PDB file of C-alpha atoms in Angstrom:
ATOM      1  CA  UNK A  30       5.864   8.264   4.817  1.00  0.00           C
ATOM      2  CA  UNK A  31       2.024   9.141   4.647  1.00  0.00           C
ATOM      3  CA  UNK A  32      -0.145  11.092   6.345  1.00  0.00           C
ATOM      4  CA  UNK A  33      -3.593  10.128   6.805  1.00  0.00           C
ATOM      5  CA  UNK A  34      -5.959  13.295   8.097  1.00  0.00           C
ATOM      6  CA  UNK A  35      -9.647  13.524   8.454  1.00  0.00           C
ATOM      7  CA  UNK A  36     -12.259  15.710   6.497  1.00  0.00           C
ATOM      8  CA  UNK A  37     -11.135  18.321   8.903  1.00  0.00           C
ATOM      9  CA  UNK A  38      -7.645  18.426   7.839  1.00  0.00           C
ATOM     10  CA  UNK A  39      -6.692  16.818  11.318  1.00  0.00           C
ATOM     11  CA  UNK A  40      -3.919  14.378  11.331  1.00  0.00           C
ATOM     12  CA  UNK A  41      -5.401  11.115  12.744  1.00  0.00           C
ATOM     13  CA  UNK A  42      -2.837   8.530  11.395  1.00  0.00           C
ATOM     14  CA  UNK A  43       0.377   8.230  10.005  1.00  0.00           C
ATOM     15  CA  UNK A  44       2.796   5.402   8.551  1.00  0.00           C
ATOM     16  CA  UNK A  45       6.577   6.181   8.361  1.00  0.00           C
ATOM     17  CA  UNK A  46       9.085   3.836   8.300  1.00  0.00           C
ATOM     18  CA  UNK A  47       8.670   3.640   4.152  1.00  0.00           C
ATOM     19  CA  UNK A  48      10.418   3.759   0.810  1.00  0.00           C
ATOM     20  CA  UNK A  49      11.115   7.849  -0.362  1.00  0.00           C
ATOM     21  CA  UNK A  50       9.092   7.217  -2.982  1.00  0.00           C
ATOM     22  CA  UNK A  51       5.417   6.101  -3.259  1.00  0.00           C
ATOM     23  CA  UNK A  52       3.846   5.304  -6.638  1.00  0.00           C
ATOM     24  CA  UNK A  53       0.313   4.277  -5.719  1.00  0.00           C
ATOM     25  CA  UNK A  54      -2.325   4.351  -3.088  1.00  0.00           C
ATOM     26  CA  UNK A  55      -5.335   2.639  -2.549  1.00  0.00           C
ATOM     27  CA  UNK A  56      -7.435   2.133   0.562  1.00  0.00           C
ATOM     28  CA  UNK A  57     -10.533  -0.615   1.259  1.00  0.00           C
ATOM     29  CA  UNK A  58     -11.584  -2.089   4.598  1.00  0.00           C
ATOM     30  CA  UNK A  59      -9.662  -0.010   7.113  1.00  0.00           C
ATOM     31  CA  UNK A  60      -6.761  -1.789   5.206  1.00  0.00           C
ATOM     32  CA  UNK A  61      -4.238   1.129   3.185  1.00  0.00           C
ATOM     33  CA  UNK A  62      -2.389  -0.298   0.265  1.00  0.00           C
ATOM     34  CA  UNK A  63       0.944   1.286  -0.542  1.00  0.00           C
ATOM     35  CA  UNK A  64       2.733   0.949  -3.843  1.00  0.00           C
ATOM     36  CA  UNK A  65       6.261   1.646  -3.930  1.00  0.00           C
ATOM     37  CA  UNK A  66       9.306   0.455  -6.292  1.00  0.00           C
ATOM     38  CA  UNK A  67      10.555  -2.298  -3.578  1.00  0.00           C
ATOM     39  CA  UNK A  68       6.547  -4.000  -3.029  1.00  0.00           C
ATOM     40  CA  UNK A  69       3.323  -3.636  -2.049  1.00  0.00           C
ATOM     41  CA  UNK A  70       2.953  -2.055   2.057  1.00  0.00           C
ATOM     42  CA  UNK A  71      -0.199  -3.291   3.487  1.00  0.00           C
ATOM     43  CA  UNK A  72      -0.747  -0.875   6.651  1.00  0.00           C
ATOM     44  CA  UNK A  73      -3.845  -2.193   8.776  1.00  0.00           C
ATOM     45  CA  UNK A  74      -5.054   0.920  10.016  1.00  0.00           C
ATOM     46  CA  UNK A  75      -6.695  -0.317  13.250  1.00  0.00           C
ATOM     47  CA  UNK A  76      -4.003  -2.886  14.126  1.00  0.00           C
ATOM     48  CA  UNK A  77      -1.261  -0.270  13.560  1.00  0.00           C
ATOM     49  CA  UNK A  78       0.199  -3.051  11.479  1.00  0.00           C
ATOM     50  CA  UNK A  79       2.536  -2.890   8.068  1.00  0.00           C
ATOM     51  CA  UNK A  80       3.373  -5.688   5.999  1.00  0.00           C
ATOM     52  CA  UNK A  81       5.835  -5.292   2.701  1.00  0.00           C
ATOM     53  CA  UNK A  82       4.898  -8.175  -0.153  1.00  0.00           C
ATOM     54  CA  UNK A  83       7.490  -8.331  -2.791  1.00  0.00           C
ATOM     55  CA  UNK A  84       9.430 -10.968  -5.122  1.00  0.00           C
ATOM     56  CA  UNK A  85      11.392 -12.405  -2.126  1.00  0.00           C
ATOM     57  CA  UNK A  86       7.742 -13.597  -0.356  1.00  0.00           C
ATOM     58  CA  UNK A  87       4.983 -13.528  -2.715  1.00  0.00           C
ATOM     59  CA  UNK A  88       4.570 -11.232  -5.222  1.00  0.00           C
ATOM     60  CA  UNK A  89       6.508 -12.411  -9.078  1.00  0.00           C
ATOM     61  CA  UNK A  90       7.719  -8.337  -9.034  1.00  0.00           C
ATOM     62  CA  UNK A  91       9.003  -6.144  -6.993  1.00  0.00           C
ATOM     63  CA  UNK A  92       7.976  -2.630  -8.261  1.00  0.00           C
ATOM     64  CA  UNK A  93       4.050  -1.846  -8.091  1.00  0.00           C
ATOM     65  CA  UNK A  94       3.010   0.887 -10.809  1.00  0.00           C
ATOM     66  CA  UNK A  95      -0.570   0.573  -9.906  1.00  0.00           C
ATOM     67  CA  UNK A  96      -3.557  -0.179  -7.372  1.00  0.00           C
ATOM     68  CA  UNK A  97      -7.264  -0.938  -8.330  1.00  0.00           C
ATOM     69  CA  UNK A  98     -10.389  -1.360  -6.501  1.00  0.00           C
ATOM     70  CA  UNK A  99     -12.295  -3.393  -8.854  1.00  0.00           C
ATOM     71  CA  UNK A 100     -16.290  -3.589  -8.835  1.00  0.00           C
ATOM     72  CA  UNK A 101     -16.165  -6.922  -6.887  1.00  0.00           C
ATOM     73  CA  UNK A 102     -14.666  -5.826  -4.372  1.00  0.00           C
ATOM     74  CA  UNK A 103     -11.014  -6.748  -5.218  1.00  0.00           C
ATOM     75  CA  UNK A 104      -7.593  -5.538  -5.330  1.00  0.00           C
ATOM     76  CA  UNK A 105      -6.040  -5.744  -8.754  1.00  0.00           C
ATOM     77  CA  UNK A 106      -1.909  -5.102  -8.445  1.00  0.00           C
ATOM     78  CA  UNK A 107      -0.090  -3.944 -11.545  1.00  0.00           C
ATOM     79  CA  UNK A 108       3.446  -4.406 -11.561  1.00  0.00           C
ATOM     80  CA  UNK A 109       7.200  -4.785 -13.578  1.00  0.00           C
ATOM     81  CA  UNK A 110       9.270  -7.484 -14.330  1.00  0.00           C
ATOM     82  CA  UNK A 111      12.591  -6.594 -14.374  1.00  0.00           C
TER      83      UNK A 111
END
């Protein structure tokens, strides 16, 4: 899982029910992007809703190896094809 803490170290949110291994994280506009071996989990910190994107519904790959927020505020997703 993922714990979200404030500057004082207090846990303010958590994202559970994730795969055991998380490979990368990115955060933009109250959305936490979580890259795993089985897809991209997108957690909305306002609504507390999680969606998963992978080869079965959106992305051309399952394994997410890197996430970056570009200078023009776009999310770049690097994945591994099998």
